[in-house]
XYZ file of N, CA, C and O in Angstrom:
628
model
N -20.110 7.588 -1.385
C -19.032 7.246 -2.623
C -18.393 7.371 -2.938
O -17.376 6.333 -3.236
N -16.963 8.782 -3.196
C -16.658 8.881 -4.499
C -15.726 7.978 -3.382
O -14.165 7.368 -4.439
N -15.331 8.355 -1.927
C -13.709 7.282 -1.386
C -13.802 6.340 -1.582
O -13.117 5.056 -2.203
N -14.942 5.655 -1.948
C -14.969 3.469 -2.235
C -14.818 3.764 -3.506
O -13.839 2.297 -3.473
N -15.234 4.480 -4.548
C -14.853 4.174 -5.673
C -13.167 4.012 -5.607
O -12.381 3.417 -6.339
N -12.798 4.909 -5.211
C -11.272 5.356 -5.186
C -10.386 4.660 -5.012
O -9.950 3.784 -5.132
N -10.932 3.774 -3.775
C -10.143 2.842 -3.171
C -10.211 1.710 -3.720
O -9.433 1.220 -3.819
N -11.107 1.321 -3.678
C -11.755 0.657 -5.273
C -10.693 -0.037 -6.440
O -10.081 -0.513 -6.590
N -11.024 1.395 -7.285
C -9.713 1.980 -7.900
C -7.989 1.889 -7.927
O -7.403 0.979 -8.355
N -8.007 1.803 -6.883
C -6.884 1.690 -5.457
C -6.194 0.802 -5.493
O -5.137 0.359 -6.056
N -6.857 -0.370 -5.353
C -6.474 -1.243 -5.053
C -6.765 -3.209 -5.821
O -5.904 -3.210 -6.344
N -7.766 -2.299 -7.230
C -7.541 -3.404 -7.456
C -6.715 -3.817 -8.823
O -6.685 -4.740 -9.161
N -5.999 -2.825 -9.295
C -5.333 -2.573 -10.117
C -3.728 -2.866 -9.562
O -2.773 -2.224 -9.404
N -3.310 -5.034 -9.915
C -2.047 -5.119 -8.763
C -0.959 -4.179 -9.853
O -1.134 -4.119 -11.488
N 0.357 -4.004 -9.924
C 1.342 -3.193 -10.415
C 2.884 -4.153 -11.156
O 2.589 -5.624 -10.368
N 2.749 -4.146 -11.757
C 3.579 -4.733 -13.411
C 4.964 -4.565 -13.566
O 4.939 -3.575 -13.729
N 6.665 -5.326 -12.914
C 7.639 -4.626 -13.483
C 8.154 -5.787 -14.121
O 8.413 -5.247 -15.561
N 9.088 -7.096 -13.726
C 9.239 -8.089 -14.052
C 8.395 -8.693 -15.127
O 8.234 -9.959 -13.844
N 8.711 -8.189 -16.318
C 7.203 -9.633 -16.936
C 7.732 -10.837 -16.438
O 6.584 -11.723 -17.064
N 8.792 -11.650 -16.945
C 9.833 -11.957 -16.762
C 9.394 -13.519 -15.307
O 9.218 -14.896 -15.600
N 9.351 -12.459 -14.067
C 9.233 -13.003 -13.121
C 7.759 -13.399 -12.818
O 7.059 -13.824 -12.284
N 6.303 -12.512 -13.525
C 5.438 -12.474 -12.516
C 4.517 -12.383 -14.271
O 3.409 -12.542 -13.466
N 5.194 -12.645 -14.835
C 4.120 -12.745 -16.292
C 2.866 -13.791 -15.918
O 2.060 -13.976 -16.819
N 3.129 -15.072 -15.248
C 2.190 -15.732 -15.253
C 1.515 -15.514 -14.433
O -0.105 -16.122 -14.280
N 1.704 -15.137 -13.584
C 0.674 -14.440 -11.901
C -0.263 -13.382 -12.748
O -1.358 -13.732 -12.372
N 0.560 -12.705 -13.426
C -0.411 -11.217 -14.339
C -0.896 -12.399 -15.375
O -2.967 -11.352 -14.504
N -0.620 -13.738 -16.010
C -2.344 -13.889 -16.621
C -3.222 -14.853 -15.832
O -4.065 -14.406 -16.453
N -2.679 -15.109 -14.666
C -4.013 -15.707 -13.614
C -4.454 -14.703 -13.518
O -5.577 -14.841 -13.503
N -4.118 -13.240 -12.768
C -4.762 -12.835 -12.369
C -5.526 -11.874 -13.215
O -6.689 -11.431 -12.829
N -5.092 -11.948 -14.395
C -5.988 -11.464 -15.440
C -7.243 -12.182 -15.504
O -8.561 -12.075 -16.067
N -7.262 -13.200 -15.136
C -7.871 -14.265 -15.913
C -8.980 -14.914 -14.785
O -9.410 -15.722 -14.828
N -8.862 -14.261 -13.572
C -9.292 -14.461 -12.257
C -9.324 -15.632 -12.005
O -10.076 -15.927 -11.184
N -7.986 -16.124 -12.316
C -7.357 -17.366 -11.693
C -6.426 -17.007 -10.253
O -5.485 -16.979 -10.292
N -6.997 -16.460 -9.059
C -6.414 -15.841 -8.404
C -5.774 -16.387 -7.170
O -4.635 -15.783 -6.807
N -5.814 -18.231 -7.088
C -5.262 -19.086 -6.670
C -3.963 -19.017 -6.931
O -3.103 -19.213 -6.599
N -4.403 -19.230 -8.313
C -2.885 -19.828 -8.861
C -1.690 -18.251 -8.977
O -0.714 -18.119 -9.298
N -2.109 -16.825 -9.034
C -1.557 -15.557 -8.996
C -0.895 -15.792 -7.779
O 0.488 -15.893 -7.631
N -1.501 -16.579 -6.548
C -0.928 -16.269 -5.746
C 0.229 -17.286 -5.606
O 1.538 -16.831 -5.413
N 0.125 -18.535 -5.794
C 1.346 -19.120 -6.293
C 2.721 -18.381 -6.794
O 3.239 -18.873 -6.323
N 2.412 -17.624 -7.966
C 3.175 -16.929 -8.598
C 4.150 -15.958 -8.095
O 5.108 -15.222 -7.537
N 3.105 -15.568 -7.164
C 3.634 -14.288 -6.470
C 4.051 -15.204 -4.741
O 4.943 -13.833 -4.238
N 3.793 -15.412 -4.123
C 3.822 -15.925 -2.660
C 5.348 -15.751 -2.333
O 5.979 -14.718 -1.955
N 5.846 -16.525 -3.410
C 7.033 -16.888 -3.120
C 8.362 -15.932 -2.835
O 9.349 -14.855 -1.905
N 8.355 -14.258 -4.344
C 9.226 -13.236 -4.018
C 8.789 -12.086 -3.231
O 9.066 -11.668 -2.651
N 6.880 -12.638 -2.713
C 7.222 -11.973 -1.955
C 7.652 -11.852 -0.938
O 8.200 -10.860 -0.060
N 7.686 -13.312 -0.486
C 8.544 -13.443 0.324
C 9.789 -13.667 0.874
O 10.816 -13.123 1.531
N 9.856 -13.468 -0.401
C 11.586 -13.469 -0.388
C 11.741 -12.113 -0.377
O 13.416 -11.267 -0.891
N 10.985 -10.815 -0.546
C 10.976 -9.336 -0.522
C 11.139 -8.493 -1.771
O 11.004 -7.399 -1.787
N 10.703 -9.180 -2.459
C 10.231 -8.451 -4.058
C 8.453 -7.785 -3.600
O 7.440 -7.980 -3.434
N 9.048 -6.043 -3.678
C 8.013 -5.394 -3.450
C 6.678 -5.151 -3.916
O 5.627 -5.251 -3.765
N 7.231 -5.721 -5.506
C 5.720 -5.569 -6.712
C 4.840 -6.817 -6.150
O 4.203 -6.595 -5.941
N 5.696 -7.938 -6.126
C 4.686 -9.146 -5.652
C 4.294 -9.543 -3.904
O 3.306 -9.537 -3.563
N 4.714 -8.158 -3.479
C 4.145 -8.102 -1.862
C 2.951 -7.280 -1.505
O 1.640 -7.781 -1.604
N 3.162 -5.930 -2.864
C 1.730 -5.350 -3.050
C 0.641 -6.180 -3.749
O -0.133 -6.000 -3.339
N 1.190 -6.644 -4.761
C -0.284 -7.872 -5.411
C -1.055 -8.933 -4.049
O -1.498 -8.491 -4.685
N 0.278 -9.454 -3.397
C -1.054 -10.216 -2.591
C -1.484 -9.670 -1.685
O -2.271 -10.031 -1.154
N -0.573 -8.442 -1.433
C -1.926 -7.522 -0.381
C -3.109 -7.459 -0.584
O -4.293 -7.150 -0.124
N -3.261 -7.290 -2.486
C -4.675 -7.107 -3.443
C -5.253 -8.039 -2.882
O -6.498 -8.010 -2.504
N -4.708 -9.463 -2.889
C -5.325 -10.494 -2.901
C -6.700 -10.379 -1.537
O -7.042 -11.098 -1.463
N -5.170 -10.465 -0.677
C -5.173 -11.076 1.213
C -6.783 -9.817 0.924
O -7.942 -9.485 1.636
N -6.402 -8.258 0.603
C -7.765 -6.899 0.826
C -8.792 -7.012 0.014
O -9.853 -7.231 0.726
N -9.072 -7.972 -0.709
C -10.311 -8.339 -1.584
C -10.695 -9.749 -1.658
O -12.321 -10.200 -1.741
N -10.426 -11.193 -1.340
C -10.243 -12.140 -0.424
C -10.551 -12.527 -1.791
O -10.951 -12.940 -2.320
N -9.274 -12.426 -3.075
C -9.061 -12.890 -3.998
C -8.684 -14.028 -4.150
O -7.061 -14.049 -4.046
N -9.018 -15.463 -4.179
C -7.945 -16.882 -4.188
C -7.440 -16.774 -2.881
O -6.640 -18.285 -2.921
N -7.815 -16.281 -1.668
C -7.168 -16.952 -0.236
C -8.776 -16.234 0.850
O -9.354 -14.745 -0.337
N -8.367 -16.572 1.968
C -10.030 -15.669 2.672
C -9.251 -13.624 2.475
O -8.252 -13.971 3.097
N -10.180 -13.439 2.800
C -9.862 -11.761 2.921
C -9.902 -11.702 4.423
O -9.866 -11.590 5.234
N -8.668 -11.163 4.092
C -8.256 -10.444 5.811
C -7.114 -9.309 5.537
O -6.076 -9.368 5.193
N -8.067 -8.507 6.319
C -6.878 -7.233 6.564
C -5.877 -6.767 6.789
O -4.758 -6.169 6.173
N -5.703 -7.739 7.851
C -4.492 -7.383 8.293
C -3.043 -8.088 7.754
O -2.197 -7.708 7.737
N -3.603 -9.858 7.266
C -1.834 -10.296 5.836
C -2.042 -9.215 5.362
O -0.938 -9.020 4.763
N -3.327 -8.412 4.511
C -3.380 -6.987 3.381
C -2.705 -5.850 4.066
O -1.345 -5.988 2.970
N -3.073 -5.983 5.011
C -2.186 -4.366 5.844
C -0.227 -4.900 5.822
O 0.335 -4.246 5.256
N -0.141 -5.679 5.945
C 0.675 -6.422 6.057
C 1.921 -6.379 5.079
O 3.301 -6.380 5.442
N 1.198 -6.987 4.066
C 1.939 -6.565 2.912
C 2.383 -5.532 2.303
O 3.219 -5.172 2.055
N 1.401 -4.575 2.659
C 1.112 -3.690 1.957
C 2.624 -2.550 2.731
O 2.814 -1.943 1.772
N 2.760 -3.084 3.822
C 3.055 -2.243 4.377
C 4.621 -2.351 3.982
O 5.242 -1.827 3.970
N 5.295 -3.768 3.943
C 6.599 -4.388 3.421
C 6.607 -3.548 2.739
O 8.076 -3.370 2.196
N 5.456 -3.684 1.023
C 5.982 -2.993 -0.227
C 6.339 -1.716 0.024
O 7.233 -1.109 -0.705
N 5.120 -0.781 1.329
C 5.025 0.836 1.194
C 6.875 1.486 1.577
O 7.988 1.802 1.428
N 7.112 0.159 2.412
C 8.767 0.021 3.059
C 9.907 0.219 2.457
O 10.587 0.181 2.428
N 9.617 -0.905 1.240
C 10.515 -0.408 -0.080
C 9.884 0.956 -1.149
O 10.069 0.880 -2.481
N 9.376 1.933 -0.551
C 9.659 2.885 -1.598
C 8.356 2.747 -2.576
O 8.714 3.462 -3.533
N 7.483 1.356 -2.528
C 6.734 1.899 -3.630
C 5.369 2.275 -3.435
O 4.576 2.497 -2.703
N 5.076 3.530 -4.537
C 4.641 5.143 -4.121
C 2.165 4.210 -3.886
O 2.126 4.823 -3.183
N 2.661 3.036 -5.180
C 1.156 3.111 -4.880
C 0.841 2.588 -3.106
O 0.183 2.202 -2.572
N 2.272 1.089 -2.967
C 2.030 0.630 -1.816
C 1.767 1.525 -0.881
O 1.312 1.480 0.509
N 2.388 2.487 -0.780
C 2.420 3.822 0.150
C 0.956 4.292 0.639
O 0.455 4.538 1.832
N 0.644 4.995 -0.512
C -1.268 5.146 -0.795
C -1.681 4.501 -0.548
O -2.806 4.867 0.584
N -1.761 3.049 -0.294
C -3.068 2.148 0.095
C -2.716 2.435 1.435
O -3.414 1.666 1.788
N -1.438 2.271 1.867
C -1.349 1.868 3.549
C -1.654 3.431 3.869
O -2.347 2.877 5.155
N -1.364 4.325 3.721
C -2.186 5.897 3.923
C -3.905 5.667 4.238
O -4.195 5.822 5.372
N -3.600 4.862 3.266
C -5.992 5.046 3.271
C -6.261 3.827 4.253
O -7.197 3.589 4.859
N -5.134 2.960 4.550
C -5.657 1.683 5.325
C -5.271 2.074 6.708
O -6.468 2.022 7.299
N -4.304 3.598 7.066
C -4.242 3.689 8.474
C -5.706 4.430 8.899
O -6.544 4.904 9.415
N -5.796 5.558 7.319
C -7.389 6.513 7.612
C -8.307 5.674 8.369
O -9.014 6.167 8.596
N -8.500 4.894 7.232
C -10.004 3.732 7.138
C -10.094 2.372 8.657
O -10.850 2.354 8.724
N -8.322 2.179 9.146
C -8.779 1.147 9.832
C -9.250 -0.051 9.374
O -9.542 -0.666 10.319
N -8.148 -0.511 8.490
C -8.590 -1.292 7.158
C -7.358 -1.985 7.676
O -6.071 -2.489 6.983
N -7.478 -3.082 8.670
C -6.585 -4.226 8.899
C -5.199 -4.022 10.579
O -4.898 -4.238 10.911
N -5.530 -2.207 10.418
C -5.242 -1.925 11.449
C -5.414 -0.767 12.175
O -7.068 -0.519 12.125
N -5.329 -0.398 13.373
C -6.115 0.370 14.010
C -6.209 1.716 13.576
O -4.522 2.190 12.966
N -7.266 2.407 13.484
C -6.791 4.119 12.974
C -5.897 5.367 12.893
O -5.577 4.931 14.368
N -5.166 5.616 12.586
C -4.437 6.278 12.938
C -3.697 7.667 11.914
O -3.465 7.253 10.587
N -4.701 8.306 12.756
C -4.630 9.547 11.140
C -2.819 10.502 10.576
O -2.979 10.921 9.894
N -2.028 10.432 12.188
C -0.741 10.308 11.903
C -0.157 9.532 11.065
O 0.684 9.793 10.232
N 0.217 8.710 11.318
C 0.783 7.826 10.134
C 0.017 7.636 8.965
O 0.266 7.439 7.531
N -1.788 7.900 8.399
C -2.108 8.419 7.340
C -1.465 9.118 6.707
O -1.215 8.984 5.518
N -1.251 10.072 7.182
C -0.550 11.358 6.740
C 0.754 11.346 5.622
O 1.151 11.635 5.693
N 1.863 10.787 6.982
C 2.731 10.592 7.083
C 3.242 8.946 6.034
O 3.972 9.857 4.888
N 2.568 8.589 5.552
C 2.415 7.421 4.155
C 1.592 7.826 2.640
O 2.073 7.914 1.781
N 0.969 9.177 3.018
C 0.357 10.124 2.440
C 1.264 10.890 1.217
O 1.187 10.620 0.688
N 1.534 11.243 2.510
C 2.855 12.223 2.262
C 4.226 11.579 1.119
O 4.979 12.218 0.049
N 4.472 10.258 1.942
C 5.532 9.894 0.973
C 5.191 9.443 -0.372
O 6.379 9.291 -1.180
N 4.220 8.921 0.235
C 3.389 8.474 -1.342
C 3.048 9.858 -2.997
O 4.049 9.582 -3.548
N 2.967 11.143 -1.794
C 3.110 12.242 -2.869
C 4.842 12.161 -3.073
O 5.014 12.629 -4.401
N 5.481 12.628 -2.498
C 6.728 12.659 -2.870
C 7.604 11.805 -4.141
O 8.056 12.797 -4.523
N 6.908 10.285 -4.134
C 7.296 9.371 -4.506
C 6.483 9.729 -6.220
O 6.900 8.773 -6.792
N 5.440 10.858 -6.226
C 4.586 10.566 -7.611
C 3.669 10.391 -7.196
O 2.933 9.920 -8.916
N 2.930 9.498 -7.171
C 1.739 8.769 -6.493
C 0.837 10.234 -5.895
O 1.072 11.157 -5.390
N -0.126 10.430 -6.747
C -1.015 11.049 -7.463
C -1.954 11.113 -5.326
O -3.339 11.179 -5.373
N -1.583 11.780 -4.573
C -1.992 11.128 -3.221
C -2.971 12.307 -2.495
O -2.787 12.408 -1.033
N -2.554 13.661 -3.425
C -3.027 15.206 -1.943
C -3.945 15.137 -1.624
O -4.271 15.634 -1.079
N -4.867 14.200 -2.446
C -6.716 13.875 -1.686
C -6.451 13.464 -0.348
O -7.004 14.292 1.004
N -5.722 12.238 -0.420
C -5.673 11.838 0.849
C -5.087 12.204 1.776
O -5.156 12.173 3.498
N -3.661 13.277 1.187
C -2.688 13.590 1.983
C -3.710 14.788 2.729
O -3.723 14.875 4.444
N -4.619 15.579 1.616
C -4.909 16.286 2.500
C -6.064 16.616 3.655
O -6.764 17.083 4.727
N -7.321 14.789 2.842
C -7.374 14.911 4.380
C -7.385 14.428 6.036
O -7.622 14.045 6.698
N -6.139 13.088 5.672
C -5.548 13.656 7.397
C -4.925 14.535 7.394
O -4.985 14.089 8.706
N -4.345 15.308 6.523
C -3.917 16.447 7.609
C -5.503 17.598 7.876
O -5.212 17.789 9.179
N -5.804 17.377 7.084
C -6.897 18.295 8.788
C -8.163 16.964 9.502
O -8.636 17.850 10.488
N -7.510 16.469 10.282
C -8.186 15.272 10.959
C -6.629 15.238 11.891
O -6.989 15.135 13.502
N -5.972 16.135 11.615
C -4.906 16.254 12.766
C -4.846 17.754 13.311
O -4.894 19.214 12.502
N -4.414 18.015 14.449
C -3.969 19.024 14.980
C -2.661 19.843 14.804
O -1.806 18.621 14.708
N -2.531 20.549 15.668
C -1.078 21.400 15.140
C -0.171 20.459 16.138
O 0.748 20.236 15.144
N -0.404 19.535 17.588
C 0.885 18.660 17.496
C 1.208 17.260 17.104
O 1.976 17.009 17.164
N 0.049 16.878 16.448
C -0.198 15.910 15.674
C 0.156 16.030 14.307
O 1.810 14.495 13.996
N 0.527 17.012 14.092
C 0.862 17.250 12.933
C 2.157 17.523 13.194
O 3.376 16.714 12.290
N 2.833 18.074 14.511
C 4.442 18.193 14.373
C 5.054 16.396 13.858
O 6.108 16.391 13.936
N 3.996 15.629 14.334
C 4.202 14.106 15.050
C 4.866 13.678 14.184
O 5.873 13.112 13.871
N 4.131 13.706 12.644
C 3.936 13.401 11.661
C 5.310 13.999 10.565
O 5.070 12.556 9.896
N 5.486 15.297 11.200
C 6.426 14.893 10.476
C 7.316 15.496 10.824
O 9.066 14.967 10.236
N 7.918 14.883 11.958
C 9.228 14.022 12.877
C 8.993 13.076 12.300
O 10.140 12.531 12.104
N 8.135 12.100 11.764
C 8.070 10.779 11.325
C 8.626 10.445 10.154
O 8.980 9.993 9.591
N 8.517 11.478 9.173
C 8.431 11.828 8.248
C 9.469 11.500 7.696
O 10.649 11.251 7.195
N 10.666 13.379 8.516
C 11.737 12.809 8.546
C 12.488 12.194 8.825
O 13.744 11.808 8.933
N 12.128 11.210 9.949
C 12.881 10.311 10.751
C 13.476 9.264 9.301
O 14.407 8.496 9.284
N 12.166 8.613 8.316
C 11.836 7.907 7.719
C 13.000 8.403 6.304
O 13.828 7.190 5.618
N 12.984 9.710 6.557
C 13.413 10.077 5.030
C 15.327 10.074 5.115
O 15.752 9.823 4.289
N 15.381 10.364 6.501
C 16.817 10.291 7.248
C 17.331 8.493 7.212
O 18.659 8.836 6.811
N 16.587 7.957 7.338
C 16.944 6.895 7.413
C 17.669 6.103 6.268
O 18.108 5.492 5.426
N 16.295 6.049 5.119
C 16.751 5.960 3.758
C 17.700 6.430 4.000
O 18.172 5.914 2.124
N 17.882 7.818 3.714
C 19.133 7.964 2.874
C 20.136 7.549 3.560
O 20.974 7.552 2.353
N 20.216 7.445 4.359
C 21.852 6.841 4.718
C 21.912 5.487 3.906
O 22.874 4.863 4.260
N 20.912 4.126 3.980
C 20.570 3.211 3.584
C 20.928 3.068 1.927
O 21.580 2.033 2.092
N 20.704 4.114 1.698
C 20.997 3.980 -0.056
C 21.941 4.623 -0.424
O 23.232 5.356 0.579
C-alpha cells in the first residue's frame, strides 16, 4: 500500500522550470485538460527538453489526455533521466524495479536510484530496496554501470 501511495505521489506532480514555455501546459494540466497540456509539451519534449519529456511521461503513465502506455512513458522518462533530471531518474528506477513499461531489472533500478540520490532526490528507500534484491555480482555490475555513466557525463560537460 505504501509503495502504491509513494509511486502515485512521485508520478503525479509534474515539474516546471521555464514558466514562459510551459505555463499554458501547466495551466491546462491543473485544469485537468490533459490533451491541451500534451499539445504544449510534446514539441519541446521531442526537441529534447527534459522537463517536457518528464511531463509527457507522466501523461502516458497515467493515461491522462493520451491512451495509457507504459512503454512510451518509460521512453520519455528515460530521455529525461539521461539528462540528469533527478525526479525522472527516480521514476525510471521505480519503473525498472516494478517492470512498468520495461522488463524488471534490479541492477538498472539500483543504478538509476543511486544517480537520483546523488543528484539530490530522496531515493534512499528505493535505492535500498533495489540493493537488497542484488547479489554481490549484480551489485558489482550495477556499480560499473554507474561509474561508466558518470565518466561519460563528465566527459560531455
